[in-house]
mmCIF file with all atom_site columns, C-alpha atoms in Angstrom:
data_model
loop_
_atom_site.group_PDB
_atom_site.id
_atom_site.type_symbol
_atom_site.label_atom_id
_atom_site.label_alt_id
_atom_site.label_comp_id
_atom_site.label_asym_id
_atom_site.label_entity_id
_atom_site.label_seq_id
_atom_site.pdbx_PDB_ins_code
_atom_site.Cartn_x
_atom_site.Cartn_y
_atom_site.Cartn_z
_atom_site.occupancy
_atom_site.B_iso_or_equiv
_atom_site.pdbx_formal_charge
_atom_site.auth_seq_id
_atom_site.auth_comp_id
_atom_site.auth_asym_id
_atom_site.auth_atom_id
_atom_site.pdbx_PDB_model_num
ATOM 1  C CA . MET A 1 1  ? 18.662  9.423   -8.187  1.00 42.00 ? 27  MET A CA 1
ATOM 2  C CA . GLU A 1 2  ? 17.850  8.532   -4.605  1.00 50.00 ? 28  GLU A CA 1
ATOM 3  C CA . LYS A 1 3  ? 14.250  7.714   -3.756  1.00 56.00 ? 29  LYS A CA 1
ATOM 4  C CA . SER A 1 4  ? 12.361  9.654   -1.149  1.00 66.00 ? 30  SER A CA 1
ATOM 5  C CA . ASN A 1 5  ? 11.221  7.712   1.860   1.00 81.00 ? 31  ASN A CA 1
ATOM 6  C CA . HIS A 1 6  ? 7.547   8.231   2.507   1.00 91.00 ? 32  HIS A CA 1
ATOM 7  C CA . HIS A 1 7  ? 5.895   7.125   5.716   1.00 93.00 ? 33  HIS A CA 1
ATOM 8  C CA . PHE A 1 8  ? 2.872   4.828   5.798   1.00 90.00 ? 34  PHE A CA 1
ATOM 9  C CA . SER A 1 9  ? 0.774   7.753   6.987   1.00 96.00 ? 35  SER A CA 1
ATOM 10 C CA . GLU A 1 10 ? 1.743   9.725   3.866   1.00 97.00 ? 36  GLU A CA 1
ATOM 11 C CA . LEU A 1 11 ? 0.850   6.797   1.613   1.00 98.00 ? 37  LEU A CA 1
ATOM 12 C CA . PHE A 1 12 ? -2.534  6.402   3.280   1.00 98.00 ? 38  PHE A CA 1
ATOM 13 C CA . ALA A 1 13 ? -3.164  10.130  2.851   1.00 98.00 ? 39  ALA A CA 1
ATOM 14 C CA . GLN A 1 14 ? -2.110  9.875   -0.805  1.00 97.00 ? 40  GLN A CA 1
ATOM 15 C CA . LEU A 1 15 ? -4.642  7.055   -1.217  1.00 98.00 ? 41  LEU A CA 1
ATOM 16 C CA . GLY A 1 16 ? -7.341  9.211   0.368   1.00 98.00 ? 42  GLY A CA 1
ATOM 17 C CA . LEU A 1 17 ? -7.579  7.001   3.453   1.00 98.00 ? 43  LEU A CA 1
ATOM 18 C CA . PRO A 1 18 ? -7.534  7.989   7.129   1.00 98.00 ? 44  PRO A CA 1
ATOM 19 C CA . ASN A 1 19 ? -3.857  8.145   8.021   1.00 97.00 ? 45  ASN A CA 1
ATOM 20 C CA . ASP A 1 20 ? -3.633  8.169   11.803  1.00 97.00 ? 46  ASP A CA 1
ATOM 21 C CA . ALA A 1 21 ? -1.949  5.193   13.505  1.00 96.00 ? 47  ALA A CA 1
ATOM 22 C CA . ASN A 1 22 ? -5.219  3.606   14.683  1.00 97.00 ? 48  ASN A CA 1
ATOM 23 C CA . SER A 1 23 ? -6.845  3.871   11.255  1.00 97.00 ? 49  SER A CA 1
ATOM 24 C CA . ILE A 1 24 ? -3.810  2.321   9.568   1.00 96.00 ? 50  ILE A CA 1
ATOM 25 C CA . ALA A 1 25 ? -3.734  -0.532  12.093  1.00 94.00 ? 51  ALA A CA 1
ATOM 26 C CA . ASN A 1 26 ? -7.469  -1.122  11.599  1.00 96.00 ? 52  ASN A CA 1
ATOM 27 C CA . PHE A 1 27 ? -7.083  -1.131  7.812   1.00 96.00 ? 53  PHE A CA 1
ATOM 28 C CA . LEU A 1 28 ? -4.283  -3.696  7.993   1.00 95.00 ? 54  LEU A CA 1
ATOM 29 C CA . ALA A 1 29 ? -6.224  -5.851  10.467  1.00 93.00 ? 55  ALA A CA 1
ATOM 30 C CA . LEU A 1 30 ? -9.300  -5.750  8.233   1.00 95.00 ? 56  LEU A CA 1
ATOM 31 C CA . HIS A 1 31 ? -7.551  -6.565  4.954   1.00 95.00 ? 57  HIS A CA 1
ATOM 32 C CA . ALA A 1 32 ? -4.622  -8.805  5.923   1.00 93.00 ? 58  ALA A CA 1
ATOM 33 C CA . PRO A 1 33 ? -3.681  -11.374 5.067   1.00 93.00 ? 59  PRO A CA 1
ATOM 34 C CA . MET A 1 34 ? -4.374  -11.073 1.358   1.00 93.00 ? 60  MET A CA 1
ATOM 35 C CA . ALA A 1 35 ? -4.426  -14.215 -0.720  1.00 90.00 ? 61  ALA A CA 1
ATOM 36 C CA . ALA A 1 36 ? -0.914  -15.022 -1.921  1.00 86.00 ? 62  ALA A CA 1
ATOM 37 C CA . ASN A 1 37 ? -1.994  -15.010 -5.573  1.00 91.00 ? 63  ASN A CA 1
ATOM 38 C CA . VAL A 1 38 ? -3.476  -11.475 -5.398  1.00 93.00 ? 64  VAL A CA 1
ATOM 39 C CA . LYS A 1 39 ? -1.274  -8.584  -6.448  1.00 95.00 ? 65  LYS A CA 1
ATOM 40 C CA . LEU A 1 40 ? -1.540  -5.522  -4.243  1.00 96.00 ? 66  LEU A CA 1
ATOM 41 C CA . ALA A 1 41 ? -3.126  -3.287  -6.885  1.00 97.00 ? 67  ALA A CA 1
ATOM 42 C CA . ASP A 1 42 ? -5.620  -6.037  -7.783  1.00 97.00 ? 68  ASP A CA 1
ATOM 43 C CA . ALA A 1 43 ? -7.006  -6.393  -4.260  1.00 97.00 ? 69  ALA A CA 1
ATOM 44 C CA . PRO A 1 44 ? -10.767 -5.870  -4.272  1.00 96.00 ? 70  PRO A CA 1
ATOM 45 C CA . PHE A 1 45 ? -10.802 -3.212  -1.555  1.00 97.00 ? 71  PHE A CA 1
ATOM 46 C CA . TRP A 1 46 ? -9.132  -0.477  -3.639  1.00 98.00 ? 72  TRP A CA 1
ATOM 47 C CA . SER A 1 47 ? -11.005 2.034   -5.744  1.00 98.00 ? 73  SER A CA 1
ATOM 48 C CA . ALA A 1 48 ? -9.976  2.256   -9.399  1.00 98.00 ? 74  ALA A CA 1
ATOM 49 C CA . SER A 1 49 ? -7.887  5.377   -8.740  1.00 98.00 ? 75  SER A CA 1
ATOM 50 C CA . GLN A 1 50 ? -6.175  3.843   -5.695  1.00 98.00 ? 76  GLN A CA 1
ATOM 51 C CA . ALA A 1 51 ? -5.340  0.686   -7.644  1.00 98.00 ? 77  ALA A CA 1
ATOM 52 C CA . SER A 1 52 ? -3.999  2.771   -10.517 1.00 98.00 ? 78  SER A CA 1
ATOM 53 C CA . PHE A 1 53 ? -1.771  4.795   -8.182  1.00 98.00 ? 79  PHE A CA 1
ATOM 54 C CA . LEU A 1 54 ? -0.355  1.637   -6.572  1.00 98.00 ? 80  LEU A CA 1
ATOM 55 C CA . ARG A 1 55 ? 0.219   -0.068  -9.924  1.00 97.00 ? 81  ARG A CA 1
ATOM 56 C CA . GLU A 1 56 ? 1.865   2.983   -11.510 1.00 97.00 ? 82  GLU A CA 1
ATOM 57 C CA . SER A 1 57 ? 4.047   3.612   -8.459  1.00 96.00 ? 83  SER A CA 1
ATOM 58 C CA . LEU A 1 58 ? 5.552   0.159   -8.828  1.00 94.00 ? 84  LEU A CA 1
ATOM 59 C CA . LEU A 1 59 ? 5.724   0.120   -12.628 1.00 95.00 ? 85  LEU A CA 1
ATOM 60 C CA . GLN A 1 60 ? 7.430   3.509   -12.770 1.00 94.00 ? 86  GLN A CA 1
ATOM 61 C CA . ASP A 1 61 ? 9.633   2.728   -9.759  1.00 91.00 ? 87  ASP A CA 1
ATOM 62 C CA . SER A 1 62 ? 8.519   6.062   -8.328  1.00 92.00 ? 88  SER A CA 1
ATOM 63 C CA . ASP A 1 63 ? 9.563   7.563   -5.022  1.00 93.00 ? 89  ASP A CA 1
ATOM 64 C CA . TRP A 1 64 ? 6.476   5.834   -3.551  1.00 96.00 ? 90  TRP A CA 1
ATOM 65 C CA . SER A 1 65 ? 7.549   2.332   -4.608  1.00 95.00 ? 91  SER A CA 1
ATOM 66 C CA . ASN A 1 66 ? 9.398   1.464   -1.384  1.00 95.00 ? 92  ASN A CA 1
ATOM 67 C CA . THR A 1 67 ? 6.413   2.445   0.753   1.00 96.00 ? 93  THR A CA 1
ATOM 68 C CA . VAL A 1 68 ? 4.026   0.618   -1.579  1.00 96.00 ? 94  VAL A CA 1
ATOM 69 C CA . ASP A 1 69 ? 6.234   -2.480  -1.235  1.00 94.00 ? 95  ASP A CA 1
ATOM 70 C CA . GLN A 1 70 ? 6.041   -2.130  2.545   1.00 94.00 ? 96  GLN A CA 1
ATOM 71 C CA . LEU A 1 71 ? 2.258   -1.916  2.355   1.00 96.00 ? 97  LEU A CA 1
ATOM 72 C CA . ASN A 1 72 ? 2.211   -5.044  0.232   1.00 95.00 ? 98  ASN A CA 1
ATOM 73 C CA . GLU A 1 73 ? 4.321   -6.882  2.814   1.00 94.00 ? 99  GLU A CA 1
ATOM 74 C CA . ALA A 1 74 ? 2.101   -5.679  5.658   1.00 95.00 ? 100 ALA A CA 1
ATOM 75 C CA . LEU A 1 75 ? -1.017  -6.865  3.842   1.00 95.00 ? 101 LEU A CA 1
ATOM 76 C CA . GLN A 1 76 ? 0.483   -10.269 3.115   1.00 91.00 ? 102 GLN A CA 1
ATOM 77 C CA . GLY A 1 77 ? 0.438   -10.797 6.871   1.00 70.00 ? 103 GLY A CA 1
ATOM 78 C CA . PRO A 1 78 ? 1.934   -13.700 8.732   1.00 63.00 ? 104 PRO A CA 1
ATOM 79 C CA . ALA A 1 79 ? 1.580   -17.131 7.263   1.00 52.00 ? 105 ALA A CA 1
ATOM 80 C CA . VAL A 1 80 ? -1.398  -19.011 8.642   1.00 52.00 ? 106 VAL A CA 1
ATOM 81 C CA . PRO A 1 81 ? -0.531  -22.588 9.631   1.00 45.00 ? 107 PRO A CA 1
#
């Protein structure tokens, strides 16, 4: 089965967050980079339901998993020297 490709804006909407381009950019700027030892779903800025959705999406390899992986990469941010 081929996975659906969801856009970042759809993931943010699914998480109940503002999903326009400026809001997404602000969210990433505010929360990135995450500590390398913190898993995406364990980050302190998620509500319990948001964390559960992210965790289950990856564990079940759902059609959201690619977009969740992209969010994880975006929140890891560039390495700080």
